[in-house]
Coordinates of C-alpha atoms in Angstrom, one line a residue:
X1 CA 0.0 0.0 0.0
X2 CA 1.5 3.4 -0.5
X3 CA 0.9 6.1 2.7
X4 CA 1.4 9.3 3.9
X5 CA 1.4 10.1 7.4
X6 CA 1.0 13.8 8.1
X7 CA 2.4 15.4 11.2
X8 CA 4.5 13.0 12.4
X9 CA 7.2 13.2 15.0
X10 CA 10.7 11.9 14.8
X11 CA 10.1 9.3 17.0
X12 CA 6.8 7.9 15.5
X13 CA 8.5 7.9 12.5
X14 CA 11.1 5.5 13.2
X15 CA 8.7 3.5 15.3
X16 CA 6.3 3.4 11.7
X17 CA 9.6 2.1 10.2
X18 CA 10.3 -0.8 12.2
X19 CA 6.6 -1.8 12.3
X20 CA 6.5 -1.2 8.9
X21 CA 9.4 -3.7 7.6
X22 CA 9.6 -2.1 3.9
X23 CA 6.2 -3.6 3.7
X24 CA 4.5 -0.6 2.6
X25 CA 5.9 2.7 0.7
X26 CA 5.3 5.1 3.5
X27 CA 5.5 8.7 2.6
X28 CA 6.3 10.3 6.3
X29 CA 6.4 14.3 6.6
X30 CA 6.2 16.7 9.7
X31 CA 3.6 19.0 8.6
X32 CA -0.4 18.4 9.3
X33 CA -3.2 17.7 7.3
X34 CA -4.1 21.1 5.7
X35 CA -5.8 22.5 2.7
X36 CA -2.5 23.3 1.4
X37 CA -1.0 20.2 2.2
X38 CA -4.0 17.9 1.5
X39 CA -2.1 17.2 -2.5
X40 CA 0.5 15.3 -0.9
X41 CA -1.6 12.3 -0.4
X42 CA -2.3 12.3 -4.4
X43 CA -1.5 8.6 -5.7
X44 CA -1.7 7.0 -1.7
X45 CA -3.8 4.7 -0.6
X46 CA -4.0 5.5 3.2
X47 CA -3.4 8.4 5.3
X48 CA -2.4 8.6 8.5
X49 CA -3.4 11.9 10.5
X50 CA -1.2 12.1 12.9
X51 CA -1.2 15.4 15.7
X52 CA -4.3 17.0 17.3
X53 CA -3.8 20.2 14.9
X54 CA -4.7 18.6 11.6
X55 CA -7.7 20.4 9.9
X56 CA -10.1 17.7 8.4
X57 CA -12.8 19.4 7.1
X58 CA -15.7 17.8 4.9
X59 CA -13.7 20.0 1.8
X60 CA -10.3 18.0 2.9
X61 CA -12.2 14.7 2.8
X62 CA -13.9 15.3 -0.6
X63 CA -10.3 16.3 -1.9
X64 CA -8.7 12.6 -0.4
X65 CA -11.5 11.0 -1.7
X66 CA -11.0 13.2 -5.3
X67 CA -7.1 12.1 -5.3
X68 CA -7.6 8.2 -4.9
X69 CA -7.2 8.0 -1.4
X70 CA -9.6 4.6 0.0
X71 CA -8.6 5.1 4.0
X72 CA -7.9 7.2 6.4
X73 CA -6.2 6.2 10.1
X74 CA -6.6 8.8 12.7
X75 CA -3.8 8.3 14.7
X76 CA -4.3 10.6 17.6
X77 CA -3.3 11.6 21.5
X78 CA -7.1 12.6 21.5
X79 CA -10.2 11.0 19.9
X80 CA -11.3 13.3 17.0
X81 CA -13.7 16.2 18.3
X82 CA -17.4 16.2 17.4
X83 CA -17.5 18.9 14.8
X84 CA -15.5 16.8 12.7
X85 CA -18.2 15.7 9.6
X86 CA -18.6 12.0 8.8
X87 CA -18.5 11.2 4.8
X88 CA -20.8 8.8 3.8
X89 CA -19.0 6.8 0.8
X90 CA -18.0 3.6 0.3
X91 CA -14.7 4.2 -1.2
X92 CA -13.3 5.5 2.4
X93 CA -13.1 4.0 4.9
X94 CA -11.6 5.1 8.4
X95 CA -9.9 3.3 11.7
X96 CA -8.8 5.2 15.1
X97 CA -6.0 4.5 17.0
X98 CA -5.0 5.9 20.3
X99 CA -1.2 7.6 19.9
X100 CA -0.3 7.6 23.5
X101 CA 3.0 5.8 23.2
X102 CA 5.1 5.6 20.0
X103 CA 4.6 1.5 19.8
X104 CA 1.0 2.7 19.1
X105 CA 2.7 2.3 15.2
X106 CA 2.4 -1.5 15.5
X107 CA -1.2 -1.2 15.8
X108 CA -1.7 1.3 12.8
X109 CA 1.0 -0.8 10.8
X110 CA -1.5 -3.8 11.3
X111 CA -4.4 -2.2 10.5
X112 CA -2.8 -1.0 6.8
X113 CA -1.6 -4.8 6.6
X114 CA -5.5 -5.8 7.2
X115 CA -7.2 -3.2 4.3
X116 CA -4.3 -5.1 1.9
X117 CA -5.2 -8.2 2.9
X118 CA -8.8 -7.4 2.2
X119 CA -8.3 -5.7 -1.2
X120 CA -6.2 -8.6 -2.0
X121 CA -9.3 -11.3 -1.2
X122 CA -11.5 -8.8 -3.8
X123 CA -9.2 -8.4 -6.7

């Protein structure tokens, strides 16, 4: 699968990378989830929002949705709040995990390692 994971720290990054085991082509950069960064995640197949300052808007999600993008993982200290706006559609879909310790990354790893597994079974 190829990902981006926005926002994210030195130290979830190398914990991504071990979890990882050049499994996936992970695109890691430090800045969040933006209207002007929201491009990045053309040609990916997950994204990984990463940081309680990422903006995800309903405009953000139609633009992932727009440039391919099939999953999102919320990868956050804090659950997302409640003005965030749920997208109906049935090519996205979305997984939460708690970032409260950097071997969190295991857990987001295996959920990326589950979608492929899945879109492997339906191809």
């Amino acid at each position: 699968m190829k990902v981006i994971a926005y926002n994210t720290s030195q130290i979830d990054k190398q914990f991504l990378a071990l979890a990882n085991h050049k499994r996936h082509k992970i695109t890691i950069i430090s800045v969040p989830l933006d209207e002007a960064t929201v491009y990045f995640a053309e040609a990916k197949d997950v994204v990984i929002i990463n940081g309680n300052d990422c903006s995800v808007s309903s405009v953000i999600l139609e633009i992932l949705i727009s440039l391919g993008v099939r999953y999102i993982i919320a990868w956050l200290k804090d659950p997302f709040k409640d003005d965030v706006p749920e997208i109906r559609n049935d090519r996205l879909r979305w997984a939460s995990v708690r970032n409260v310790d950097p071997s969190d990354a295991y857990e987001v790893i295996d959920i990326i390692n589950r979608w492929q597994k899945d879109d492997d079974g339906h191809n």
